[in-house]
PDB file of C-alpha atoms in Angstrom:
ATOM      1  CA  UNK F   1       0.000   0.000   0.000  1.00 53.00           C
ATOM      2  CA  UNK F   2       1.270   3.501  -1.013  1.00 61.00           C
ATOM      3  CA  UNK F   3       1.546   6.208   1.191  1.00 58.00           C
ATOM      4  CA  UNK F   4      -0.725   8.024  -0.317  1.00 59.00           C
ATOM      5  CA  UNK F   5      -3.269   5.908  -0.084  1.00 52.00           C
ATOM      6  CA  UNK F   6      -2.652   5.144   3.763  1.00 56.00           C
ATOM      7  CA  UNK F   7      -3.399   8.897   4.290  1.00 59.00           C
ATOM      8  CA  UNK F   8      -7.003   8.942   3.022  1.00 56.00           C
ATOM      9  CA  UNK F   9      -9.556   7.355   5.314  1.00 57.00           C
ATOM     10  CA  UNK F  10     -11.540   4.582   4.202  1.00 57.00           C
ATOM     11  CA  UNK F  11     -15.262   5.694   3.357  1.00 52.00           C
ATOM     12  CA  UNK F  12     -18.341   3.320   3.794  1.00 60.00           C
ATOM     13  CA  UNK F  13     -21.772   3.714   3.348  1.00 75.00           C
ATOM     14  CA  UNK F  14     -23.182   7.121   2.260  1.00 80.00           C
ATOM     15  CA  UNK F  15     -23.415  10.464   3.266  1.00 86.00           C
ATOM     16  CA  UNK F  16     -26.294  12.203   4.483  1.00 85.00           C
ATOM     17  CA  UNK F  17     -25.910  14.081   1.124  1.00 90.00           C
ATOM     18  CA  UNK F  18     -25.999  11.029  -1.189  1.00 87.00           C
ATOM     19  CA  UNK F  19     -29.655   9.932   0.708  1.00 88.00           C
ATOM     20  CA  UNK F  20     -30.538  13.681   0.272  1.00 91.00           C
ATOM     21  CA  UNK F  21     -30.283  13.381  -3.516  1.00 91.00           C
ATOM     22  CA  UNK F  22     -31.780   9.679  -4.157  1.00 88.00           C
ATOM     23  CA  UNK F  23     -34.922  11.600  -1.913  1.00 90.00           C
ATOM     24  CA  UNK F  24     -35.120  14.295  -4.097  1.00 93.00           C
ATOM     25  CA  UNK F  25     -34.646  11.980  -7.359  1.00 90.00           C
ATOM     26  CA  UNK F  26     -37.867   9.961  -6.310  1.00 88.00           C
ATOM     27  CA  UNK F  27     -39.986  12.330  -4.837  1.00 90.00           C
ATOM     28  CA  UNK F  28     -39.504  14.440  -8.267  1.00 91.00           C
ATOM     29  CA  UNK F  29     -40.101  11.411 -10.417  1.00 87.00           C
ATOM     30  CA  UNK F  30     -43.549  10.824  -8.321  1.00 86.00           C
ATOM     31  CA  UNK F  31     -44.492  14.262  -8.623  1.00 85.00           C
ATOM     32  CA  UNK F  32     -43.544  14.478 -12.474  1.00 87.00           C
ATOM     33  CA  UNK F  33     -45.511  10.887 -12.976  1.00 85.00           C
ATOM     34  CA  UNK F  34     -48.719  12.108 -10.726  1.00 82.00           C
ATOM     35  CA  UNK F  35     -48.635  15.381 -12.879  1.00 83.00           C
ATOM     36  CA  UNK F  36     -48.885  13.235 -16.392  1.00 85.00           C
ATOM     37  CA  UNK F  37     -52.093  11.299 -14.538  1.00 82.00           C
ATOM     38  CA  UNK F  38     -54.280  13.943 -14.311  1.00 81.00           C
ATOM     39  CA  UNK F  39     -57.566  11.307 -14.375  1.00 82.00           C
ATOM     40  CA  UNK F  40     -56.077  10.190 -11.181  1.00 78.00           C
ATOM     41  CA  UNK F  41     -56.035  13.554  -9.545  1.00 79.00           C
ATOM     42  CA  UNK F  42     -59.284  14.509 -10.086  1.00 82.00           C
ATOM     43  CA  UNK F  43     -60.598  10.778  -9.204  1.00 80.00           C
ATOM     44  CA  UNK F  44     -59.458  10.789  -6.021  1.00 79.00           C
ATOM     45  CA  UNK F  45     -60.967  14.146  -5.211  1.00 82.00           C
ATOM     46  CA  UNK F  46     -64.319  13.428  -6.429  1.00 83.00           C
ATOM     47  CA  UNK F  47     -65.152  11.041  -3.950  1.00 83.00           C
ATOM     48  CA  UNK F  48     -64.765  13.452  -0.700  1.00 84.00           C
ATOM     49  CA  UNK F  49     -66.483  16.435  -2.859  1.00 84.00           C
ATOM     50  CA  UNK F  50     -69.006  14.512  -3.920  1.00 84.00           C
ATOM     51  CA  UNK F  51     -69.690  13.569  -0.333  1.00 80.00           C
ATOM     52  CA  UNK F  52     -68.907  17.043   1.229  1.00 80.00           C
ATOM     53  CA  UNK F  53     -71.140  18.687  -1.450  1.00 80.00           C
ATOM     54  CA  UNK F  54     -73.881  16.694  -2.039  1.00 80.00           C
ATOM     55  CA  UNK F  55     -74.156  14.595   0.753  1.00 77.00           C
ATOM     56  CA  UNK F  56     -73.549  17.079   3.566  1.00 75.00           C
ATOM     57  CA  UNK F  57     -76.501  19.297   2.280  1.00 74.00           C
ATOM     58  CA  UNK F  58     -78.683  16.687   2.317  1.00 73.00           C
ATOM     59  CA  UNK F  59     -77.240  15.958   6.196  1.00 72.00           C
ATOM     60  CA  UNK F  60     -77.677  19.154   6.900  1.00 67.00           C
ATOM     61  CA  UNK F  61     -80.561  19.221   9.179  1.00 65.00           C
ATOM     62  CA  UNK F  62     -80.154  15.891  10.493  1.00 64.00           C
ATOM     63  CA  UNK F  63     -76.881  15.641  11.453  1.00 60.00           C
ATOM     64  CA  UNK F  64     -74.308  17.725  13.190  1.00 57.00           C
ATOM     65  CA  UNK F  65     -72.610  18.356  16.857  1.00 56.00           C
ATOM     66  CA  UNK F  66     -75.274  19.908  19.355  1.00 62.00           C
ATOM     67  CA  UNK F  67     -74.055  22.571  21.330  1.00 68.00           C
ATOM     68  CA  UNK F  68     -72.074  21.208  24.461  1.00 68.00           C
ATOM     69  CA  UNK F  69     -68.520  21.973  25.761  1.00 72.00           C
ATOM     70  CA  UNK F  70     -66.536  22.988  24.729  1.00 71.00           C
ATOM     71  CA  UNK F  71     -68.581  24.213  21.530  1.00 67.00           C
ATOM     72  CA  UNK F  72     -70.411  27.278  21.952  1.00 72.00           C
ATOM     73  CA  UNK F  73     -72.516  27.108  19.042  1.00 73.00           C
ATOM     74  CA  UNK F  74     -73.944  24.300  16.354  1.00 71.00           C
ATOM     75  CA  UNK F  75     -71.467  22.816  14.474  1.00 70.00           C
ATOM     76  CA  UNK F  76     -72.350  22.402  10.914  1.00 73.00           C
ATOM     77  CA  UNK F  77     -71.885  19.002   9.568  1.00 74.00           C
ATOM     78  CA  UNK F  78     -69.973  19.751   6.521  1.00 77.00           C
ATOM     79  CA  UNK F  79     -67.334  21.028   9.771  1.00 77.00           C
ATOM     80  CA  UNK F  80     -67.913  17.792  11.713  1.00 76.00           C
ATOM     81  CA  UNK F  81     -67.008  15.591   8.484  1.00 82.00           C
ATOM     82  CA  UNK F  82     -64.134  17.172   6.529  1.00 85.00           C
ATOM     83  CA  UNK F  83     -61.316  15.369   8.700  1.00 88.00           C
ATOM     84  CA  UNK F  84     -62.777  12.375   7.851  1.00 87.00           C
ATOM     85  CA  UNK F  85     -62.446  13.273   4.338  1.00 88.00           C
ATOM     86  CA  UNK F  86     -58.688  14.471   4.609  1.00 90.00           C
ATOM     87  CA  UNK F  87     -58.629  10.959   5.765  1.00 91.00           C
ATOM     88  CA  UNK F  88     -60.654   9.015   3.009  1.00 88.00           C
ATOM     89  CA  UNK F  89     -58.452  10.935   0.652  1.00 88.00           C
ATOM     90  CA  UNK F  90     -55.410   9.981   1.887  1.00 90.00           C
ATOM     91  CA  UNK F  91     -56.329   5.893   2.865  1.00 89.00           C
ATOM     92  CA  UNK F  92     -57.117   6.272  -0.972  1.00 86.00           C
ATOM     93  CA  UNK F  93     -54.208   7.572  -2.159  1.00 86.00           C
ATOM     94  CA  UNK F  94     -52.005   5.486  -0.127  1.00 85.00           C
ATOM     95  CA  UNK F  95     -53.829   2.319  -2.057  1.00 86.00           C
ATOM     96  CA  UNK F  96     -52.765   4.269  -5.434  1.00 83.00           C
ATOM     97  CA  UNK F  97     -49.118   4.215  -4.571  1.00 83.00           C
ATOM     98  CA  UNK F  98     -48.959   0.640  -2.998  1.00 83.00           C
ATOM     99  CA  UNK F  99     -50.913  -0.491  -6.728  1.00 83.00           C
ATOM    100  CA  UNK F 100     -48.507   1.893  -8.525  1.00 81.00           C
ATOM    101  CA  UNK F 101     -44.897   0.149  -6.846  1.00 81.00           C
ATOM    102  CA  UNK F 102     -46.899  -3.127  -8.024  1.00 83.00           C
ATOM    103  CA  UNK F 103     -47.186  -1.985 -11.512  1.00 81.00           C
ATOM    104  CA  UNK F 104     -43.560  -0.486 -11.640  1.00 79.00           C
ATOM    105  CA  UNK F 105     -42.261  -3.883 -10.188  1.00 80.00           C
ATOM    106  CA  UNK F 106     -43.707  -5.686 -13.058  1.00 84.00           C
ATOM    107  CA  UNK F 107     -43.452  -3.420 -15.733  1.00 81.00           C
ATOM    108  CA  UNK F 108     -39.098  -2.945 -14.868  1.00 78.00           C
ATOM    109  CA  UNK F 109     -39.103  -0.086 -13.585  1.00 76.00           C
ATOM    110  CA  UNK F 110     -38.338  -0.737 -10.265  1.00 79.00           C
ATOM    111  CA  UNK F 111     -35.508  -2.437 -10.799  1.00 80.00           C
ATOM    112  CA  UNK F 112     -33.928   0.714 -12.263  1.00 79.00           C
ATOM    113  CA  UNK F 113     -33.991   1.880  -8.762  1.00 79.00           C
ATOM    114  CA  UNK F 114     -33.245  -1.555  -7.350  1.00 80.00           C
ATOM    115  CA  UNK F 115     -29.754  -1.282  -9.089  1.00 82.00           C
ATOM    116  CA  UNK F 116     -28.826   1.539  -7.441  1.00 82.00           C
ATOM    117  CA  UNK F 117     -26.202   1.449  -4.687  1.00 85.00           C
ATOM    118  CA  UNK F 118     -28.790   2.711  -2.019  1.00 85.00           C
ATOM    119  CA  UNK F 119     -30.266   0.111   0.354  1.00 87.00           C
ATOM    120  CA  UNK F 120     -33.397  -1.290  -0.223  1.00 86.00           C
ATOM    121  CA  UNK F 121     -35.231   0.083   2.953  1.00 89.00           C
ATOM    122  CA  UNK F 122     -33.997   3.789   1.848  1.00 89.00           C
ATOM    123  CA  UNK F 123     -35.315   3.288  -1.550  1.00 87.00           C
ATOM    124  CA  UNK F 124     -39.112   1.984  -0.348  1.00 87.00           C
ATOM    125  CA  UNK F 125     -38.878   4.860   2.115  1.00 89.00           C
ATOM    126  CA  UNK F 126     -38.366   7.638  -0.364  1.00 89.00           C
ATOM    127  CA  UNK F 127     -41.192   5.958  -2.199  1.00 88.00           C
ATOM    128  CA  UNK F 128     -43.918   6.090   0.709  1.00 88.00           C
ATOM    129  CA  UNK F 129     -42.263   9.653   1.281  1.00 90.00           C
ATOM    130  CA  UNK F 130     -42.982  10.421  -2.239  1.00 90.00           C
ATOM    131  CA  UNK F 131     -46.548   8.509  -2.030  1.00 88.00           C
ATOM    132  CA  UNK F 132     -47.020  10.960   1.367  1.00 89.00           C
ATOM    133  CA  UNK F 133     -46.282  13.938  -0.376  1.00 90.00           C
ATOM    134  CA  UNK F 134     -48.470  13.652  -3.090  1.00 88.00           C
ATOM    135  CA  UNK F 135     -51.026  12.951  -0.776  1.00 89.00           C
ATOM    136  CA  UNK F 136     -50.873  16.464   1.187  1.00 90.00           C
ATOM    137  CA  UNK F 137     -50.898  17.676  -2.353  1.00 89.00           C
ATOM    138  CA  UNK F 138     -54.357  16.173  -2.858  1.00 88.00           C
ATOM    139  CA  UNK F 139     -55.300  17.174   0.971  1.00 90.00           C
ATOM    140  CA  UNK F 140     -54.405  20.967   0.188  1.00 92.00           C
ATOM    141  CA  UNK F 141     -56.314  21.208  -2.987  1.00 88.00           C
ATOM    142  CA  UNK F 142     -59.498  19.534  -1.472  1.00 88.00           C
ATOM    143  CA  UNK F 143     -59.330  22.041   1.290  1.00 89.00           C
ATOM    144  CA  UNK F 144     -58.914  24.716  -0.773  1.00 90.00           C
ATOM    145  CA  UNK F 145     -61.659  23.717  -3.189  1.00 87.00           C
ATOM    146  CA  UNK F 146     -63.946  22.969   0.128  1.00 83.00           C
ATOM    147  CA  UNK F 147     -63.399  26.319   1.641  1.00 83.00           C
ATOM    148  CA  UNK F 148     -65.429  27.714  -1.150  1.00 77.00           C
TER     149      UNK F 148
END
């Protein structure tokens, strides 16, 4: 061994910037891939508007939180059932990206990723993180659209 290779320190495994960038790469690659499947967008937000809209009015008068404590006054029940919604949405969308690593795995494209250097775990990790973030996404814009 040379001396100039006794002088360097060994490196193993990765640094926190290496994970940093395989993150990014899949998270972008989700985001680019949701944004070419519109239909999917605007299928999983029909489901909680079409309950929140049409439902809700109809609930109206039935349903809802009385006034008791903490409350101080009725509590609509298009209020009561919009976390519940958040939550439909996202049990949905978290279906979508389990089916979606199912399809990549047998179409090949997984095992682009597979090839990598990156452990396994890191890799399915950044792919629920992806998954997770595309999810708020959909949250957001059901919000928004809800608060009008």
């Amino acid at each position: 061994m040379t001396a100039e290779l006794a002088a360097f320190p060994k490196v193993t495994g990765f640094l926190p910037v290496h994970y940093a960038i395989c993150l990014k790469g899949i998270v972008w690659r989700e985001g680019l891939r949701f944004l070419h499947q519109r239909e999917r967008f605007v299928a999983a937000l029909v489901r909680p508007l079409v309950w929140l809209f049409i439902f809700a009015a109809g609930f109206r008068q039935v349903l809802g939180v009385s006034i008791i404590p903490p409350y101080e006054t009725y509590i609509l029940y298009e209020v009561y059932i919009t976390p519940g919604l958040m939550l439909l949405i996202q049990l949905f969308n978290g279906m979508q990206s389990s089916l979606s690593m199912v399809y990549d795995r047998e179409m090949g494209n997984m095992r682009t990723l597979l090839v990598s250097p990156m452990p396994r775990w890191f890799l399915l990790s950044s792919k629920l993180v992806a998954g997770m973030a595309e999810s708020l996404r959909q949250v957001y814009t059901f919000l928004a659209i809800a608060w009008f």
